[in-house]
CSV table of C-alpha atoms in Angstrom, one decimal:
chain,number,residue,atom,x,y,z
A,1,UNK,CA,34.1,43.3,-12.8
A,2,UNK,CA,32.5,39.9,-11.9
A,3,UNK,CA,29.2,41.1,-13.4
A,4,UNK,CA,30.9,41.8,-16.7
A,5,UNK,CA,32.6,38.4,-16.6
A,6,UNK,CA,29.3,36.6,-15.9
A,7,UNK,CA,27.6,38.6,-18.6
A,8,UNK,CA,30.2,37.7,-21.2
A,9,UNK,CA,30.1,34.0,-20.1
A,10,UNK,CA,26.3,34.0,-20.5
A,11,UNK,CA,26.5,35.5,-23.9
A,12,UNK,CA,29.2,32.9,-24.9
A,13,UNK,CA,27.0,30.0,-23.7
A,14,UNK,CA,24.1,31.4,-25.8
A,15,UNK,CA,26.3,31.8,-28.9
A,16,UNK,CA,27.8,28.3,-28.3
A,17,UNK,CA,24.4,26.8,-28.0
A,18,UNK,CA,23.3,28.3,-31.3
A,19,UNK,CA,26.5,27.1,-33.0
A,20,UNK,CA,26.1,23.6,-31.6
A,21,UNK,CA,22.5,23.5,-32.8
A,22,UNK,CA,23.7,24.2,-36.3
A,23,UNK,CA,26.5,21.6,-36.0
A,24,UNK,CA,24.0,18.9,-34.8
A,25,UNK,CA,21.9,19.6,-37.9
A,26,UNK,CA,24.8,18.5,-40.1
A,27,UNK,CA,24.5,14.9,-39.1
A,28,UNK,CA,23.3,12.8,-42.0
A,29,UNK,CA,20.4,11.3,-40.1
A,30,UNK,CA,18.8,14.6,-39.4
A,31,UNK,CA,19.3,15.9,-43.0
A,32,UNK,CA,17.6,12.7,-44.3
A,33,UNK,CA,14.8,13.0,-41.9
A,34,UNK,CA,14.0,16.6,-43.0
A,35,UNK,CA,15.7,17.1,-46.4
A,36,UNK,CA,14.3,20.5,-47.4
A,37,UNK,CA,12.9,22.3,-44.3
A,38,UNK,CA,16.0,23.9,-42.8
A,39,UNK,CA,14.0,25.5,-39.9
A,40,UNK,CA,12.7,22.1,-38.9
A,41,UNK,CA,16.2,20.7,-38.9
A,42,UNK,CA,17.3,23.6,-36.6
A,43,UNK,CA,14.3,22.9,-34.3
A,44,UNK,CA,15.3,19.3,-34.1
A,45,UNK,CA,18.9,20.2,-33.4
A,46,UNK,CA,17.9,22.7,-30.7
A,47,UNK,CA,15.8,20.1,-29.0
A,48,UNK,CA,18.6,17.6,-29.0
A,49,UNK,CA,21.0,20.2,-27.5
A,50,UNK,CA,18.6,21.4,-24.9
A,51,UNK,CA,17.4,17.9,-23.9
A,52,UNK,CA,21.0,16.7,-23.6
A,53,UNK,CA,22.0,19.7,-21.4
A,54,UNK,CA,18.9,19.1,-19.2
A,55,UNK,CA,19.8,15.4,-18.8
A,56,UNK,CA,23.4,16.3,-17.8
A,57,UNK,CA,22.0,18.9,-15.3
A,58,UNK,CA,19.9,16.3,-13.5
A,59,UNK,CA,22.6,13.7,-13.6
A,60,UNK,CA,25.6,15.8,-12.6
A,61,UNK,CA,24.3,19.3,-11.5
A,62,UNK,CA,24.4,22.7,-13.2
A,63,UNK,CA,28.2,23.3,-12.9
A,64,UNK,CA,29.2,20.0,-14.4
A,65,UNK,CA,26.6,20.3,-17.2
A,66,UNK,CA,28.3,23.6,-18.1
A,67,UNK,CA,31.8,21.9,-18.0
A,68,UNK,CA,30.6,19.1,-20.3
A,69,UNK,CA,29.0,21.6,-22.7
A,70,UNK,CA,32.1,23.9,-22.9
A,71,UNK,CA,34.4,21.0,-23.4
A,72,UNK,CA,32.3,19.6,-26.2
A,73,UNK,CA,31.9,23.0,-27.8
A,74,UNK,CA,35.6,23.8,-27.9
A,75,UNK,CA,36.6,20.3,-29.0
A,76,UNK,CA,33.9,20.3,-31.7
A,77,UNK,CA,35.1,23.7,-33.0
A,78,UNK,CA,38.6,22.4,-33.2
A,79,UNK,CA,37.5,19.2,-35.1
A,80,UNK,CA,35.4,21.4,-37.5
A,81,UNK,CA,38.4,23.6,-38.1
A,82,UNK,CA,40.6,20.6,-38.9
A,83,UNK,CA,38.0,19.2,-41.2
A,84,UNK,CA,37.6,22.5,-43.0
A,85,UNK,CA,41.4,22.6,-43.6
A,86,UNK,CA,41.3,19.0,-44.8
A,87,UNK,CA,38.5,19.8,-47.3
A,88,UNK,CA,40.4,22.7,-48.7
A,89,UNK,CA,43.2,20.2,-49.6
A,90,UNK,CA,40.8,17.4,-50.7
A,91,UNK,CA,37.5,18.8,-52.0
A,92,UNK,CA,35.8,15.4,-52.0
A,93,UNK,CA,33.2,15.2,-49.2
A,94,UNK,CA,31.5,12.2,-47.8
A,95,UNK,CA,27.9,12.1,-46.6
A,96,UNK,CA,28.9,11.4,-43.0
A,97,UNK,CA,29.8,14.2,-40.6
A,98,UNK,CA,33.1,12.7,-39.3
A,99,UNK,CA,34.2,15.9,-37.5
A,100,UNK,CA,31.1,15.8,-35.3
A,101,UNK,CA,31.5,12.1,-34.6
A,102,UNK,CA,35.2,12.6,-33.6
A,103,UNK,CA,34.3,15.6,-31.4
A,104,UNK,CA,31.7,13.6,-29.4
A,105,UNK,CA,34.0,10.5,-29.1
A,106,UNK,CA,37.1,12.5,-28.1
A,107,UNK,CA,35.1,14.6,-25.5
A,108,UNK,CA,33.7,11.5,-24.0
A,109,UNK,CA,37.1,9.9,-23.6
A,110,UNK,CA,38.7,13.1,-22.4
A,111,UNK,CA,36.1,13.7,-19.7
A,112,UNK,CA,36.1,10.0,-18.6
A,113,UNK,CA,39.8,10.5,-17.9
A,114,UNK,CA,39.0,13.7,-16.1
A,115,UNK,CA,36.4,11.9,-14.0
A,116,UNK,CA,38.9,9.2,-13.1
A,117,UNK,CA,41.6,11.7,-12.1
A,118,UNK,CA,39.2,13.6,-9.8
A,119,UNK,CA,38.0,10.5,-8.0
A,120,UNK,CA,41.1,8.3,-7.8
A,121,UNK,CA,43.4,9.6,-5.1
A,122,UNK,CA,47.1,9.0,-5.6
A,123,UNK,CA,50.2,9.3,-3.3
A,124,UNK,CA,52.9,11.8,-4.2
A,125,UNK,CA,56.1,11.7,-2.2
A,126,UNK,CA,58.7,14.5,-1.8
A,127,UNK,CA,62.1,13.8,-0.3
A,128,UNK,CA,63.8,17.0,1.0
A,129,UNK,CA,67.1,17.6,2.6
A,130,UNK,CA,68.2,20.8,4.4
A,131,UNK,CA,71.5,22.1,5.7
A,132,UNK,CA,69.8,23.0,9.1
A,133,UNK,CA,69.9,20.6,12.0
A,134,UNK,CA,66.4,19.4,12.7
A,135,UNK,CA,67.1,18.2,16.2
A,136,UNK,CA,65.5,14.8,15.3
A,137,UNK,CA,66.6,12.1,12.8
A,138,UNK,CA,64.0,13.0,10.2
A,139,UNK,CA,60.4,14.3,9.9
A,140,UNK,CA,57.7,12.7,7.9
A,141,UNK,CA,54.8,15.1,7.0
A,142,UNK,CA,51.7,13.8,5.4
A,143,UNK,CA,49.3,16.4,4.1
A,144,UNK,CA,46.2,17.0,2.1
A,145,UNK,CA,44.2,20.0,0.9
A,146,UNK,CA,40.9,20.7,-0.8
A,147,UNK,CA,38.9,17.8,0.5
A,148,UNK,CA,35.7,19.8,0.0
A,149,UNK,CA,34.0,17.0,1.9
A,150,UNK,CA,30.7,16.0,0.2
A,151,UNK,CA,31.6,16.8,-3.4
A,152,UNK,CA,33.8,14.1,-4.9
A,153,UNK,CA,34.7,12.8,-1.5
A,154,UNK,CA,32.0,11.9,1.1
A,155,UNK,CA,32.9,10.9,4.7
A,156,UNK,CA,32.8,7.1,3.9
A,157,UNK,CA,35.5,7.5,1.2
A,158,UNK,CA,37.4,9.9,3.4
A,159,UNK,CA,37.6,7.3,6.2
A,160,UNK,CA,39.3,5.0,3.8
A,161,UNK,CA,42.0,7.5,3.0
A,162,UNK,CA,42.5,8.2,6.7
A,163,UNK,CA,43.3,4.5,7.1
A,164,UNK,CA,45.7,4.8,4.1
A,165,UNK,CA,47.4,7.8,5.7
A,166,UNK,CA,47.9,5.9,8.9
A,167,UNK,CA,49.8,3.3,7.0
A,168,UNK,CA,52.4,6.0,6.2
A,169,UNK,CA,53.3,6.2,9.9
A,170,UNK,CA,53.4,10.0,9.8
A,171,UNK,CA,55.1,12.2,12.3
A,172,UNK,CA,52.6,14.9,11.7
A,173,UNK,CA,49.5,15.3,9.5
A,174,UNK,CA,48.6,18.7,8.1
A,175,UNK,CA,45.3,19.8,6.6
A,176,UNK,CA,46.0,22.7,4.2
A,177,UNK,CA,42.6,24.3,3.9
A,178,UNK,CA,39.2,23.9,2.1
A,179,UNK,CA,38.3,21.0,4.3
A,180,UNK,CA,34.6,21.7,3.8
A,181,UNK,CA,32.6,23.6,1.3
A,182,UNK,CA,29.3,25.5,1.0
A,183,UNK,CA,27.6,22.3,-0.1
A,184,UNK,CA,29.1,20.1,2.6
A,185,UNK,CA,26.3,18.7,4.7
A,186,UNK,CA,26.4,18.8,8.5
A,187,UNK,CA,26.6,15.0,8.6
A,188,UNK,CA,29.5,14.9,6.2
A,189,UNK,CA,31.3,17.5,8.2
A,190,UNK,CA,30.7,15.8,11.6
A,191,UNK,CA,31.5,12.3,10.4
A,192,UNK,CA,34.7,13.3,8.5
A,193,UNK,CA,35.9,15.2,11.6
A,194,UNK,CA,35.3,12.0,13.7
A,195,UNK,CA,37.4,10.2,11.1
A,196,UNK,CA,40.3,12.5,11.9
A,197,UNK,CA,40.4,11.2,15.4
A,198,UNK,CA,41.6,7.9,13.9
A,199,UNK,CA,44.9,9.4,12.7
A,200,UNK,CA,47.9,8.1,14.5
A,201,UNK,CA,50.9,10.5,14.6
A,202,UNK,CA,53.9,11.3,16.8
A,203,UNK,CA,53.4,15.0,16.9
A,204,UNK,CA,49.7,15.7,16.1
A,205,UNK,CA,47.3,16.9,13.4
A,206,UNK,CA,47.2,20.5,12.3
A,207,UNK,CA,44.8,22.5,10.3
A,208,UNK,CA,44.6,25.9,8.6
A,209,UNK,CA,41.6,27.6,7.0
A,210,UNK,CA,41.0,27.8,3.2
A,211,UNK,CA,38.7,30.2,1.4
A,212,UNK,CA,35.8,27.8,1.3
A,213,UNK,CA,35.8,26.7,5.0
A,214,UNK,CA,33.9,29.7,6.3
A,215,UNK,CA,31.4,29.4,3.4
A,216,UNK,CA,30.4,32.0,0.9
A,217,UNK,CA,26.7,31.7,1.4
A,218,UNK,CA,24.4,32.0,4.4
A,219,UNK,CA,25.2,29.4,7.1
A,220,UNK,CA,21.6,28.1,7.0
A,221,UNK,CA,22.4,26.6,3.6
A,222,UNK,CA,24.6,23.9,5.2
A,223,UNK,CA,23.3,24.0,8.8
A,224,UNK,CA,26.4,25.0,10.7
A,225,UNK,CA,28.9,27.8,11.1
A,226,UNK,CA,32.7,27.9,11.1
A,227,UNK,CA,32.6,27.9,14.9
A,228,UNK,CA,30.8,24.6,14.7
A,229,UNK,CA,33.5,23.3,12.4
A,230,UNK,CA,36.2,24.5,14.8
A,231,UNK,CA,34.5,22.8,17.7
A,232,UNK,CA,34.3,19.4,15.9
A,233,UNK,CA,37.9,19.6,14.7
A,234,UNK,CA,39.2,20.4,18.3
A,235,UNK,CA,37.0,17.6,19.8
A,236,UNK,CA,38.7,15.2,17.4
A,237,UNK,CA,42.3,16.2,18.4
A,238,UNK,CA,43.0,18.6,15.6
A,239,UNK,CA,45.0,21.8,16.4
A,240,UNK,CA,43.8,24.9,14.5
A,241,UNK,CA,46.6,27.4,13.6
A,242,UNK,CA,45.4,31.0,13.1
A,243,UNK,CA,48.4,33.1,12.2
A,244,UNK,CA,50.5,31.3,14.8
A,245,UNK,CA,53.5,29.0,15.2
A,246,UNK,CA,54.0,25.9,17.3
A,247,UNK,CA,57.1,23.9,18.2
A,248,UNK,CA,56.8,20.4,16.8
A,249,UNK,CA,60.0,18.6,17.9
A,250,UNK,CA,63.6,19.4,18.1
A,251,UNK,CA,64.3,22.5,16.0
A,252,UNK,CA,61.2,22.2,13.9
A,253,UNK,CA,58.5,24.9,13.9
A,254,UNK,CA,55.1,24.7,12.3
A,255,UNK,CA,53.5,27.9,11.1
A,256,UNK,CA,49.9,28.2,10.1
A,257,UNK,CA,48.7,31.3,8.2
A,258,UNK,CA,45.1,32.6,8.0
A,259,UNK,CA,43.9,32.4,4.5
A,260,UNK,CA,44.2,35.4,2.3
A,261,UNK,CA,40.4,35.5,1.9
A,262,UNK,CA,39.9,36.3,5.6
A,263,UNK,CA,41.3,39.8,5.1
A,264,UNK,CA,39.1,40.4,2.1
A,265,UNK,CA,35.9,39.3,4.1
A,266,UNK,CA,36.6,40.5,7.6
A,267,UNK,CA,38.8,43.5,7.0
A,268,UNK,CA,41.1,42.3,9.7
A,269,UNK,CA,43.8,41.0,7.4
A,270,UNK,CA,46.4,38.5,8.5
A,271,UNK,CA,49.9,38.7,9.8
A,272,UNK,CA,52.7,39.1,7.3
A,273,UNK,CA,55.2,36.3,7.0
A,274,UNK,CA,58.1,38.2,8.5
A,275,UNK,CA,56.0,38.8,11.7
A,276,UNK,CA,55.3,35.1,12.0
A,277,UNK,CA,59.0,34.3,11.6
A,278,UNK,CA,60.0,36.3,14.7
A,279,UNK,CA,62.0,34.3,17.2
A,280,UNK,CA,62.5,31.3,14.8
A,281,UNK,CA,66.1,32.0,13.9
A,282,UNK,CA,68.0,28.8,13.4
A,283,UNK,CA,64.8,26.7,13.4
A,284,UNK,CA,63.5,24.7,10.5
A,285,UNK,CA,60.1,26.4,9.7
A,286,UNK,CA,57.3,24.7,7.8
A,287,UNK,CA,54.5,27.1,6.8
A,288,UNK,CA,50.9,26.1,5.9
A,289,UNK,CA,49.4,28.7,3.6
A,290,UNK,CA,46.3,27.6,1.6
A,291,UNK,CA,46.7,29.9,-1.4
A,292,UNK,CA,50.1,29.9,-3.1
A,293,UNK,CA,50.3,33.6,-3.9
A,294,UNK,CA,52.8,35.1,-1.3
A,295,UNK,CA,56.0,33.4,-2.5
A,296,UNK,CA,58.1,36.5,-2.6
A,297,UNK,CA,57.5,37.5,1.0
A,298,UNK,CA,57.7,34.0,2.3
A,299,UNK,CA,61.0,33.5,0.6
A,300,UNK,CA,62.3,36.8,1.9
A,301,UNK,CA,61.2,35.8,5.4
A,302,UNK,CA,63.4,32.7,5.1
A,303,UNK,CA,60.7,30.2,5.7
A,304,UNK,CA,62.2,26.7,4.9
A,305,UNK,CA,59.1,25.0,3.5
A,306,UNK,CA,55.7,26.2,2.4
A,307,UNK,CA,52.8,23.8,1.8
A,308,UNK,CA,49.8,25.0,-0.2
A,309,UNK,CA,46.7,23.8,-2.1
A,310,UNK,CA,43.8,25.9,-3.5
A,311,UNK,CA,44.6,25.6,-7.2
A,312,UNK,CA,43.4,21.9,-7.6
A,313,UNK,CA,46.5,21.5,-9.7
A,314,UNK,CA,45.0,23.7,-12.4
A,315,UNK,CA,41.8,21.6,-12.6
A,316,UNK,CA,41.7,21.7,-16.4
A,317,UNK,CA,44.6,21.4,-18.9
A,318,UNK,CA,46.1,24.9,-19.4
A,319,UNK,CA,44.1,26.8,-16.8
A,320,UNK,CA,46.9,26.5,-14.1
A,321,UNK,CA,49.4,28.2,-16.4
A,322,UNK,CA,46.8,30.9,-17.3
A,323,UNK,CA,46.2,31.6,-13.6
A,324,UNK,CA,50.0,32.1,-13.0
A,325,UNK,CA,50.2,34.4,-16.0
A,326,UNK,CA,47.3,36.5,-14.7
A,327,UNK,CA,48.9,36.7,-11.3
A,328,UNK,CA,46.1,34.9,-9.4
A,329,UNK,CA,48.7,32.4,-8.1
A,330,UNK,CA,52.5,32.1,-7.9
A,331,UNK,CA,52.3,28.4,-8.8
A,332,UNK,CA,49.6,25.9,-9.5
A,333,UNK,CA,51.2,22.4,-8.8
A,334,UNK,CA,54.3,20.7,-7.6
A,335,UNK,CA,57.7,21.8,-6.3
A,336,UNK,CA,59.8,24.8,-6.9
A,337,UNK,CA,62.6,26.6,-4.9
A,338,UNK,CA,63.0,30.3,-4.5
A,339,UNK,CA,66.1,31.6,-2.7
A,340,UNK,CA,66.3,29.1,0.3
A,341,UNK,CA,62.6,28.3,0.5
A,342,UNK,CA,61.0,25.1,-0.8
A,343,UNK,CA,57.4,25.5,-2.1
A,344,UNK,CA,55.0,22.6,-2.7
A,345,UNK,CA,51.5,23.0,-4.0
A,346,UNK,CA,49.2,20.0,-3.8
A,347,UNK,CA,46.4,19.3,-6.3
A,348,UNK,CA,44.1,18.3,-3.5
A,349,UNK,CA,42.6,15.1,-2.2
A,350,UNK,CA,39.1,16.0,-3.4
A,351,UNK,CA,37.4,18.6,-5.5
A,352,UNK,CA,34.9,21.4,-5.5
A,353,UNK,CA,31.5,21.1,-7.3
A,354,UNK,CA,33.5,20.2,-10.5
A,355,UNK,CA,33.7,16.4,-10.9
A,356,UNK,CA,36.5,16.4,-13.5
A,357,UNK,CA,40.3,17.0,-13.5
A,358,UNK,CA,41.7,16.9,-17.0
A,359,UNK,CA,45.0,18.6,-16.2
A,360,UNK,CA,46.1,17.0,-13.0
A,361,UNK,CA,45.5,14.3,-10.4
A,362,UNK,CA,43.9,14.0,-7.0
A,363,UNK,CA,46.5,13.3,-4.3
A,364,UNK,CA,47.7,13.4,-0.7
A,365,UNK,CA,51.4,14.3,-0.2
A,366,UNK,CA,54.1,12.7,1.8
A,367,UNK,CA,57.1,15.0,2.6
A,368,UNK,CA,60.2,13.3,4.1
A,369,UNK,CA,62.6,15.9,5.5
A,370,UNK,CA,66.2,15.1,6.6
A,371,UNK,CA,68.6,17.7,8.1
A,372,UNK,CA,72.2,18.5,8.0
A,373,UNK,CA,72.8,18.3,4.3
A,374,UNK,CA,72.7,20.6,1.3
A,375,UNK,CA,69.0,21.0,0.1
A,376,UNK,CA,67.8,19.0,-2.8
A,377,UNK,CA,64.5,17.5,-3.9
A,378,UNK,CA,63.3,14.2,-5.1
A,379,UNK,CA,59.8,13.3,-6.1
A,380,UNK,CA,58.2,9.9,-6.6
A,381,UNK,CA,54.7,8.7,-7.3
A,382,UNK,CA,53.3,5.4,-6.2
A,383,UNK,CA,51.4,5.2,-9.5
A,384,UNK,CA,53.4,6.8,-12.3
A,385,UNK,CA,51.1,7.9,-15.1
A,386,UNK,CA,52.8,10.7,-16.8
A,387,UNK,CA,50.0,11.2,-19.3
A,388,UNK,CA,47.6,12.2,-16.5
A,389,UNK,CA,49.3,15.5,-15.7
A,390,UNK,CA,52.0,17.9,-16.9
A,391,UNK,CA,55.4,17.5,-15.3
A,392,UNK,CA,57.2,20.8,-14.8
A,393,UNK,CA,59.0,20.3,-11.5
A,394,UNK,CA,62.5,21.9,-11.4
A,395,UNK,CA,65.1,21.0,-8.7
A,396,UNK,CA,67.6,23.5,-7.7
A,397,UNK,CA,70.6,23.1,-5.4
């Protein structure tokens, strides 16, 4: 299946490159330079496209070069379509290729916004109330997912956000998977783990695996194994939860699930949510599950709050919705409530190899929980910029 997808993608890139070569040839400067020799114009256009892609590859890497190319291609085709419709209404044509100019300008602006969204980490706050008694006055949970240390967030920047999280005065801090990546260097891993030791909490720091933490490639690529990561996390006072529960304080239980990918790789599977909920009756249970795709079972198991990441908030505009439609995830960003369970998906504090987020923000989350009242939700952002991401959060009583 994946071979077919990659083949179709490769063919689409080739076809897109040919189309863009033709589009570049329509600029007035090239047509003036070679007025009659169409094949020379195509050659010049191809050289411009290829050289531009090579420049982006060396500046940003192969993945981001492809991202820039695909955005420009799609936006350019849309601009050309609009221009074609406009010409059918107004036959008069100017000598300048305005559709191409608009496509390049809009793509540049759009991806600059995406770059800013990926690298500027915001604070998102959720205020929850439950009818259960917590056994404590309230609980303040600060969490982050998808740091992918070494991509958009190196250990130096990570240390700064640790200091910012400390200012929240958290009761607990939770790391919701994909802490590192295949391309995370050993230094980045070690120094970022040392930064976690700086966290000041009442009840500790907890971590669950994501699909990238073990690494998809050979361990010699990054110079350490997942056991080395475990060792550095534990040395720096981080509790790793592997399909287990731990009492936090009062009537609050924290549950950490193995990532769904562990079953696919190791054939060992993971415990189902109902098994993890044994002996938790009457307790307020917070579950850490990196991938948000087990909502039905988690709601049926009467977990009170599930925190996830993985989706990067959809990454690009529209992709999150497509992922939900295809069944890859049950949600891609924000809050929703099913039965008596609250679900929150974070867009992540960092990013994978992709350096752009056009459909969301980068964030860490602050969840304030109060007990003894009817459940409801309230969300606030320290920096409200509604144009940066789609708001689709629905509160249910």
